[in-house]
Every structure is written in C-alpha cells, then in structure tokens.
PDB file of C-alpha atoms and ligand atoms in Angstrom:
ATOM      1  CA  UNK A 112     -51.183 -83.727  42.726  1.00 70.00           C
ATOM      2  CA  UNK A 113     -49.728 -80.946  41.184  1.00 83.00           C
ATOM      3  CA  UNK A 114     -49.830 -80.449  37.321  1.00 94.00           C
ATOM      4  CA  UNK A 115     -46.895 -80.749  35.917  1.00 97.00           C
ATOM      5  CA  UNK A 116     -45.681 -78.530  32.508  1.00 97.00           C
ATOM      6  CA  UNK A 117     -43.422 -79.219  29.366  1.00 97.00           C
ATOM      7  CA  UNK A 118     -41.796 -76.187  27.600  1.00 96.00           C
ATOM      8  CA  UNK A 119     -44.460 -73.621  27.082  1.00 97.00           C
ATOM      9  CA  UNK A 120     -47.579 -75.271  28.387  1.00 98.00           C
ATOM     10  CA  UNK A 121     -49.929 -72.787  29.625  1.00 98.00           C
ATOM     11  CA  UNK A 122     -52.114 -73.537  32.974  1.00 98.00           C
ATOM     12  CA  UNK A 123     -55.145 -70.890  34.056  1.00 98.00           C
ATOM     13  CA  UNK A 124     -55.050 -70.237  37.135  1.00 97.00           C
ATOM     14  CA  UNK A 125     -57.769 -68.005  36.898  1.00 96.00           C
ATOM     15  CA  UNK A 126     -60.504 -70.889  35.930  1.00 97.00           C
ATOM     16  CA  UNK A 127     -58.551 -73.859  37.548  1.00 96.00           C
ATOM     17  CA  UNK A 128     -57.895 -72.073  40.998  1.00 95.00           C
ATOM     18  CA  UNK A 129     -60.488 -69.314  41.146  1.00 95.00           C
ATOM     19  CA  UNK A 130     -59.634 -69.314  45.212  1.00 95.00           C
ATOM     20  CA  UNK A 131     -56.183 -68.557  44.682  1.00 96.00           C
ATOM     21  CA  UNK A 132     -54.617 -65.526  46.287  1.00 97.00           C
ATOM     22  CA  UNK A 133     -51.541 -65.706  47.178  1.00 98.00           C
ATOM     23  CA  UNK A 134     -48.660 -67.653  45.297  1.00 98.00           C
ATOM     24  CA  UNK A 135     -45.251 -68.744  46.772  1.00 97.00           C
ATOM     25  CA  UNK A 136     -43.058 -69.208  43.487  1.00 97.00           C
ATOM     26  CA  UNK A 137     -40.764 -71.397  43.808  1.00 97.00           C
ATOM     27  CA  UNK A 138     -37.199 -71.588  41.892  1.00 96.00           C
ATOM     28  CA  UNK A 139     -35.062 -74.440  42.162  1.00 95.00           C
ATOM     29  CA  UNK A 140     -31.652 -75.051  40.706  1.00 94.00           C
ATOM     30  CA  UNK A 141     -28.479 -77.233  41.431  1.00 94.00           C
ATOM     31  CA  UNK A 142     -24.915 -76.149  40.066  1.00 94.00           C
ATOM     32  CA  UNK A 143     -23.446 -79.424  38.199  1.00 95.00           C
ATOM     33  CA  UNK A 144     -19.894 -80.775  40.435  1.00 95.00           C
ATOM     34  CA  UNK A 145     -17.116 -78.962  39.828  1.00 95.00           C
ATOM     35  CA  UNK A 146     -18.500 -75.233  39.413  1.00 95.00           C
ATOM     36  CA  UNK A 147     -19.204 -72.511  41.397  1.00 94.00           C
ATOM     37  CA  UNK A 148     -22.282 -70.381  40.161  1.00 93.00           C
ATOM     38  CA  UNK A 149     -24.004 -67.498  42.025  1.00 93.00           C
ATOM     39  CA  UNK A 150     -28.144 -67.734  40.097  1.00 94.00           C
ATOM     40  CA  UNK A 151     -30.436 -64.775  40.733  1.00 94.00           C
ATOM     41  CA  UNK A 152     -33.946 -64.282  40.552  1.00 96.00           C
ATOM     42  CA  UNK A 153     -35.545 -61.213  38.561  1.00 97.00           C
ATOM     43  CA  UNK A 154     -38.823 -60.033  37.688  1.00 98.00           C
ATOM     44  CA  UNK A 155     -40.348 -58.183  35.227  1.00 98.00           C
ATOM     45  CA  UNK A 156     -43.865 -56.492  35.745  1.00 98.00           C
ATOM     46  CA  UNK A 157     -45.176 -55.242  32.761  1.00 98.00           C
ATOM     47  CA  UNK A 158     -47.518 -53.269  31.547  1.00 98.00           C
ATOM     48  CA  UNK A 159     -50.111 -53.629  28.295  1.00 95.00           C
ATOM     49  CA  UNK A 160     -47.252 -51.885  26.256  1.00 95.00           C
ATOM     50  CA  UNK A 161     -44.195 -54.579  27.127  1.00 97.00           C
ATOM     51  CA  UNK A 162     -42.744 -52.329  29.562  1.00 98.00           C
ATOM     52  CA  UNK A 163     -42.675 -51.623  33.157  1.00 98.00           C
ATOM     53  CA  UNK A 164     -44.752 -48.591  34.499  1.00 97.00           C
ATOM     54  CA  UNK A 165     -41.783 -47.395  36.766  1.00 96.00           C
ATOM     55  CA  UNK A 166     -38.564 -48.519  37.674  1.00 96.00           C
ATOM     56  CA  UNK A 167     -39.346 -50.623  40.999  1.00 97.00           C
ATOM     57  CA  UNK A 168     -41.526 -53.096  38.988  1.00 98.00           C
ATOM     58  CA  UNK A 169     -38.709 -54.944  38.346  1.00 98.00           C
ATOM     59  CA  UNK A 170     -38.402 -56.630  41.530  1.00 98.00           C
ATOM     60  CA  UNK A 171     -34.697 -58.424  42.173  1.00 96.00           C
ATOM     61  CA  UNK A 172     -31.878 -58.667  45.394  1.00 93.00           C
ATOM     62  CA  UNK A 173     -31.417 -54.787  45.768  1.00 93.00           C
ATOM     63  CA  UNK A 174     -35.561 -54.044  44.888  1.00 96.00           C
ATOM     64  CA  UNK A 175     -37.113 -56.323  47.254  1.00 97.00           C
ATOM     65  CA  UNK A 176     -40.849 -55.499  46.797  1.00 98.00           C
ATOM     66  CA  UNK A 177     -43.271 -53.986  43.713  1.00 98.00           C
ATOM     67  CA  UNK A 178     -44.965 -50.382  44.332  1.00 98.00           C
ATOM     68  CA  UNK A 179     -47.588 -51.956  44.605  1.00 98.00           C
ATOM     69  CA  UNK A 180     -46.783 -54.353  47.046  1.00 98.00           C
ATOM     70  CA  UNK A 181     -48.073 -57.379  45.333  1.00 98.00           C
ATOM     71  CA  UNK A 182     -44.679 -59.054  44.546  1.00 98.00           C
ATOM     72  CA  UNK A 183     -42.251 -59.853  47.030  1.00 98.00           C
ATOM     73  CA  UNK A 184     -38.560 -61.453  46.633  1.00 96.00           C
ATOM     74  CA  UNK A 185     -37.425 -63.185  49.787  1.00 93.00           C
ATOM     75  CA  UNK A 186     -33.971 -62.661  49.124  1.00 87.00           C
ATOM     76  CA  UNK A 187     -30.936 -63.930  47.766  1.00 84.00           C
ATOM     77  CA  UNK A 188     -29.297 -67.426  48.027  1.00 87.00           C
ATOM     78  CA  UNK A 189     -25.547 -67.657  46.596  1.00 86.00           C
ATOM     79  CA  UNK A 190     -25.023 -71.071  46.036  1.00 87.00           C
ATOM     80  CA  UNK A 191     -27.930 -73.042  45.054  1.00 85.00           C
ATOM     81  CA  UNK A 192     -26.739 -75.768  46.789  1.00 88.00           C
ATOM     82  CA  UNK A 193     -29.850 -78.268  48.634  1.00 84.00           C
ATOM     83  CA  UNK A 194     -32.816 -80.047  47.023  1.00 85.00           C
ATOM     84  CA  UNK A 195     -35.799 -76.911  47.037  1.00 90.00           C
ATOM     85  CA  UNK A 196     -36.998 -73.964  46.293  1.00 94.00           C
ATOM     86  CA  UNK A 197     -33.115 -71.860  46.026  1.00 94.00           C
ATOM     87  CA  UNK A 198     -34.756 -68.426  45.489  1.00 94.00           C
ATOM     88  CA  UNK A 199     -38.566 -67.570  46.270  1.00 96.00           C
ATOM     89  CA  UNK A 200     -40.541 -64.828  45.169  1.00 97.00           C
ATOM     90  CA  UNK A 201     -44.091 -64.080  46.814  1.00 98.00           C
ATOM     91  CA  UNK A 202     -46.889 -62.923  44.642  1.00 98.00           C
ATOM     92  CA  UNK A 203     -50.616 -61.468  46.171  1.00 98.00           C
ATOM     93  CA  UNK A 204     -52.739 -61.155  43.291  1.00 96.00           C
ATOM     94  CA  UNK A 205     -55.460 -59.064  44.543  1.00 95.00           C
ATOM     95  CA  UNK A 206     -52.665 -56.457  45.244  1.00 97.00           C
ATOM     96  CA  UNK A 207     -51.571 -55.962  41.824  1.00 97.00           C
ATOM     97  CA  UNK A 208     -51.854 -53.232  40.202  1.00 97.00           C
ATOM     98  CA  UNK A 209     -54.143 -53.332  37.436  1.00 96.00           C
ATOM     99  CA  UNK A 210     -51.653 -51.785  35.121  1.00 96.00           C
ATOM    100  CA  UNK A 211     -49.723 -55.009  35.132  1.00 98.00           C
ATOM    101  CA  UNK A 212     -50.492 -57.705  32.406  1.00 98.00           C
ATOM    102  CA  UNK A 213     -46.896 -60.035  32.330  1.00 98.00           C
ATOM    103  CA  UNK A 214     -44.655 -61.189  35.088  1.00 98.00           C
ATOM    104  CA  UNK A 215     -41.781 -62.391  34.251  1.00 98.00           C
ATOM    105  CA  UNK A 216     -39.856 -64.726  36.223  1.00 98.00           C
ATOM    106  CA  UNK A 217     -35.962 -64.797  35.358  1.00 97.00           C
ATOM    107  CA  UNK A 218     -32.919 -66.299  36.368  1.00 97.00           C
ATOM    108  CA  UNK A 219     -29.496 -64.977  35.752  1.00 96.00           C
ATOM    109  CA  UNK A 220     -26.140 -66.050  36.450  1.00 96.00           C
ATOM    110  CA  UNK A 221     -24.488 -63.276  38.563  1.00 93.00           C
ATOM    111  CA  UNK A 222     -21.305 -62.117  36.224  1.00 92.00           C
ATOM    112  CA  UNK A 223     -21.917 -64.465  33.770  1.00 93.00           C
ATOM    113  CA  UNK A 224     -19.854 -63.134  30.865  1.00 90.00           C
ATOM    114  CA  UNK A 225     -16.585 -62.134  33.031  1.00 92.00           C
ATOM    115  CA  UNK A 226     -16.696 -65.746  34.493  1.00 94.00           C
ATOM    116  CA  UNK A 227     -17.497 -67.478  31.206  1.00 95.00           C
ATOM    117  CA  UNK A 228     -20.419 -69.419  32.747  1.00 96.00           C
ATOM    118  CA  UNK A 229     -23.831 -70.630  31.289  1.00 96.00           C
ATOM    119  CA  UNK A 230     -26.743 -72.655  32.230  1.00 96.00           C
ATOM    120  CA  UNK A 231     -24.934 -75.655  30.787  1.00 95.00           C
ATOM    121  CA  UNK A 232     -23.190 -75.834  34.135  1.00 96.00           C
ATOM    122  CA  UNK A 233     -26.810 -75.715  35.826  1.00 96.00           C
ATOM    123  CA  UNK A 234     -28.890 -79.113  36.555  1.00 95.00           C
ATOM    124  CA  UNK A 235     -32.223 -80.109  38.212  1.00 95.00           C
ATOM    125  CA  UNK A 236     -33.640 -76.630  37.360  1.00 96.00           C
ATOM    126  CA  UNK A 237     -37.876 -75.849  37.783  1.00 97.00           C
ATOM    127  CA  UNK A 238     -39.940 -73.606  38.938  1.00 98.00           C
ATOM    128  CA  UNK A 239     -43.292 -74.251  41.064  1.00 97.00           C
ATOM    129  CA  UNK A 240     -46.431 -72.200  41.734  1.00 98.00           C
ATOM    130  CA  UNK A 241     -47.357 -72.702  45.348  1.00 97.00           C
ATOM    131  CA  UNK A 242     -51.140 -71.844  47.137  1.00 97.00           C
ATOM    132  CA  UNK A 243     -49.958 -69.990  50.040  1.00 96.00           C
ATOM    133  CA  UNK A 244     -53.299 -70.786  51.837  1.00 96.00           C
ATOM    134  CA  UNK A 245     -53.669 -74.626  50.965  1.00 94.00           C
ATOM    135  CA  UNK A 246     -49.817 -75.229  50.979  1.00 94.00           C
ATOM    136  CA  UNK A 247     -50.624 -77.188  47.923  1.00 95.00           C
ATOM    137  CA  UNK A 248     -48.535 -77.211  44.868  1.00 97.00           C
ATOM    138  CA  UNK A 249     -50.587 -76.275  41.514  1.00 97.00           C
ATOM    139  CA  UNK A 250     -48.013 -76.476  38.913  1.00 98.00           C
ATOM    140  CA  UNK A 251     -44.848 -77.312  38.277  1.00 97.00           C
ATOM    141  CA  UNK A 252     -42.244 -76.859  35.451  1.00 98.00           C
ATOM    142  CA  UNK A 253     -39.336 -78.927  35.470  1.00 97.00           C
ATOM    143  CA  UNK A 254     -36.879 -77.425  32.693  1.00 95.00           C
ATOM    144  CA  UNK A 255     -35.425 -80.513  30.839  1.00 87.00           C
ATOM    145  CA  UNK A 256     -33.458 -78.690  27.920  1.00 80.00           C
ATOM    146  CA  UNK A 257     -30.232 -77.852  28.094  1.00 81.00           C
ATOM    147  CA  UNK A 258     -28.919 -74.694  27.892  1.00 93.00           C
ATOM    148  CA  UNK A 259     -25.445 -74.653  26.665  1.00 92.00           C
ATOM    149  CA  UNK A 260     -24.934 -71.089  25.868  1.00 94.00           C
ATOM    150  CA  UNK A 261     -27.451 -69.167  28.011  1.00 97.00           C
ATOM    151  CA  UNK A 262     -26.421 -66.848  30.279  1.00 96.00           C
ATOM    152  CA  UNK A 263     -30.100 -66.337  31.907  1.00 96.00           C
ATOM    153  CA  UNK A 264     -33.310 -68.343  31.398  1.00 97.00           C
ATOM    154  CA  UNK A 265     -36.806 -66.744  31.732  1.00 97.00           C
ATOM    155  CA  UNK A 266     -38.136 -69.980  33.500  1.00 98.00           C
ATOM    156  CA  UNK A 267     -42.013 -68.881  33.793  1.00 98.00           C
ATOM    157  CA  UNK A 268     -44.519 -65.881  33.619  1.00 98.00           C
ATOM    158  CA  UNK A 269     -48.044 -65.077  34.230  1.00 98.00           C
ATOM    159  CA  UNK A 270     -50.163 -63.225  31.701  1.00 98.00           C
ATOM    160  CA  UNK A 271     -53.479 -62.049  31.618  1.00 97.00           C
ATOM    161  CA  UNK A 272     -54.935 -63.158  29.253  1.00 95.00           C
ATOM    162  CA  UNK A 273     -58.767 -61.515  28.713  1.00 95.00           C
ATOM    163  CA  UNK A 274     -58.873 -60.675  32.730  1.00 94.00           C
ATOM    164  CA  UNK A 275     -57.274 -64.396  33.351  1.00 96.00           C
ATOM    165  CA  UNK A 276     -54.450 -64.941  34.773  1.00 97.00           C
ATOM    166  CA  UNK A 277     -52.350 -67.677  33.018  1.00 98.00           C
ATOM    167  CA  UNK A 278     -49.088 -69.404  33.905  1.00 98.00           C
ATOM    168  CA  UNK A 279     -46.486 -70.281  31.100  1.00 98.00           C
ATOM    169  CA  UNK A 280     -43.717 -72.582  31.140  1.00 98.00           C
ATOM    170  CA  UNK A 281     -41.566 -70.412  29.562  1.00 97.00           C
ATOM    171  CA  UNK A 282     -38.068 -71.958  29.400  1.00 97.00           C
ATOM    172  CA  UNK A 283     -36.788 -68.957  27.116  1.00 96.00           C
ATOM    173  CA  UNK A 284     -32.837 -69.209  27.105  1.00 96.00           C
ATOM    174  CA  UNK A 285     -30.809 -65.458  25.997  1.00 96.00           C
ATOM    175  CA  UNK A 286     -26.949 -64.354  26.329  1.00 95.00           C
ATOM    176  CA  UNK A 287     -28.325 -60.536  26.586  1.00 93.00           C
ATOM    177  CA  UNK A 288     -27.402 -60.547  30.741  1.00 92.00           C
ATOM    178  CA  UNK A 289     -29.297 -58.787  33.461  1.00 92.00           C
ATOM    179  CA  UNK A 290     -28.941 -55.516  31.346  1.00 93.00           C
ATOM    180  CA  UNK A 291     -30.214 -57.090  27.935  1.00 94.00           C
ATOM    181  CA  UNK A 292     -33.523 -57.243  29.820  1.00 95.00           C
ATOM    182  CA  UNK A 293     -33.352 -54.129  31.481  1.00 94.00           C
ATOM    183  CA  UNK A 294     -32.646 -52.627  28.164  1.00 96.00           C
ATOM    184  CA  UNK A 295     -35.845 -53.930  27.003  1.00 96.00           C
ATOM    185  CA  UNK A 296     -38.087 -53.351  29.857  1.00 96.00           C
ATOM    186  CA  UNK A 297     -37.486 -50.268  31.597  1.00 93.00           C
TER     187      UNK A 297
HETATM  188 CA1   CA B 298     -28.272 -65.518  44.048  1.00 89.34          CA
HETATM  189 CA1   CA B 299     -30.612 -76.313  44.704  1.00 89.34          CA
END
C-alpha cells in the first residue's frame, strides 16, 4: 500500500526504493461545480544555486522534455474533469543530470488573475509518485488545505538531499503566477 503524506512530510526514495528508476508523477485535480478552470503542470529543475542551469529545465505544455532528457510532461489536459491522474509528468532518474538537486512540481491556473480564479475553486487535489516498472504506487499526497487565494500551488518536489533523493509534500500556495516563478528561477 502506498504511503500516504500530510503537508510537508518527506519520504526517501533513495533508501525506501533503492530499485526505483523511473517515476510516473501523477497530478490529480477536480474543478468544484459551477467553474470552469484550465490547471497546468510546471516544473522547475534546479540547480545547487536555486536556479535552473538553462532555460529548458523548466519543463511545462510548450517545453515538453528536460536537456537532459530525464523529465518528460505528457501533455496538457484543459479541464480536469475525471477521477485520476489530470496531468502526468515522467521522471528517469538515472538520466538526470547531475547538476540538478530540486524538482519542483507546480500547478497553475492558466490566466488566473484576468479570470479572478484561485485554488479555492479547486477540490480533490494530490499528487502521486508512481514505479513505472512495478506499476505500484509509493507515495501519495492528498492536499487537504484550502487554498482560498492561491493562484498556483507547488504540490511536491524531490531534493537531494546528501546524494538521496527525497520526496516532499510540499503544498506551498503563492499569487506570484507562472511568471512569479519564472522570475525566480530562470
Ligand atoms: Ca492544463
Ligand atoms: Ca480530475
């Protein structure tokens, strides 16, 4: 059974699931009755000095894959609507580059600000780490909170952590948009 996180538990994959290679992350979302919300899924690979190394390490609808081919986004999904994974993004750790220490896994609400919308409007949110090889979920994180006045959540992220690779239940709520983390990454 898979483990299952609060906000900002911490699971090692790197001692827990020392087989594990490749990781389907899944993100999973529902828009509450009576809305009409558009989520997206970003990430952010950075390196050891809180930035990414070059501009296709953040990895989103219009950058599909990382330089160095390690993280993959499936693709975008407009509606959210369905039980299960809404947005997926592929990860194959022994392709990473070793310049990366944090992945960030966030979820924005495509023109947020011009349509007045927040995660308030959002229910039944998670996201779930996934061995590819096993088809066995490892961990899950089932955001509870509510966000009333976020306009993006950073859901989860991996750090390294001493050569380990850890998963955090993040659950980070900002108003910055899309660009407030651009601005601070790139
Ligand atoms: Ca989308
Ligand atoms: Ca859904």
């Amino acid at each position: 059974m898979a483990i299952s996180l609060q906000k900002g538990g911490r699971f090692n994959l790197s001692k827990k699931e020392p087989s594990l290679k490749k990781i389907f992350i899944g993100l999973g979302w529902d828009v509450k009755p009576g809305h009409t919300l558009d989520l997206d899924a970003s990430v952010f690979m950075l390196g050891a000095g809180g930035k990414i190394p070059q501009d296709e390490y953040f990895v989103f609808y219009n950058n599909l894959k990382s330089p160095d081919g390690a993280v993959q986004h499936t693709g975008d999904n407009r509606t959210g609507v369905g039980d299960g994974d809404d947005e997926v993004i592929m990860a194959y750790l022994p392709m990473l580059s070793e310049d990366i220490v944090d992945i960030l896994m966030i979820i924005t609400i495509h023109d947020a600000a011009s349509k007045r919308q927040n995660f308030s409007m959002i229910q039944n949110a998670y996201i779930r780490l996934v061995d590819v090889e096993s088809n066995r979920e490892i961990v899950r994180y089932d955001l509870a909170q509510d966000y009333p006045t976020s306009t993006e959540v950073e859901f989860g992220r991996l750090t390294k952590v001493n050569g380990e690779w850890e998963f955090v239940a993040s659950g980070t709520g900002t108003q910055t948009g899309l660009q407030g983390y651009v601005d601070k990454y790139a």
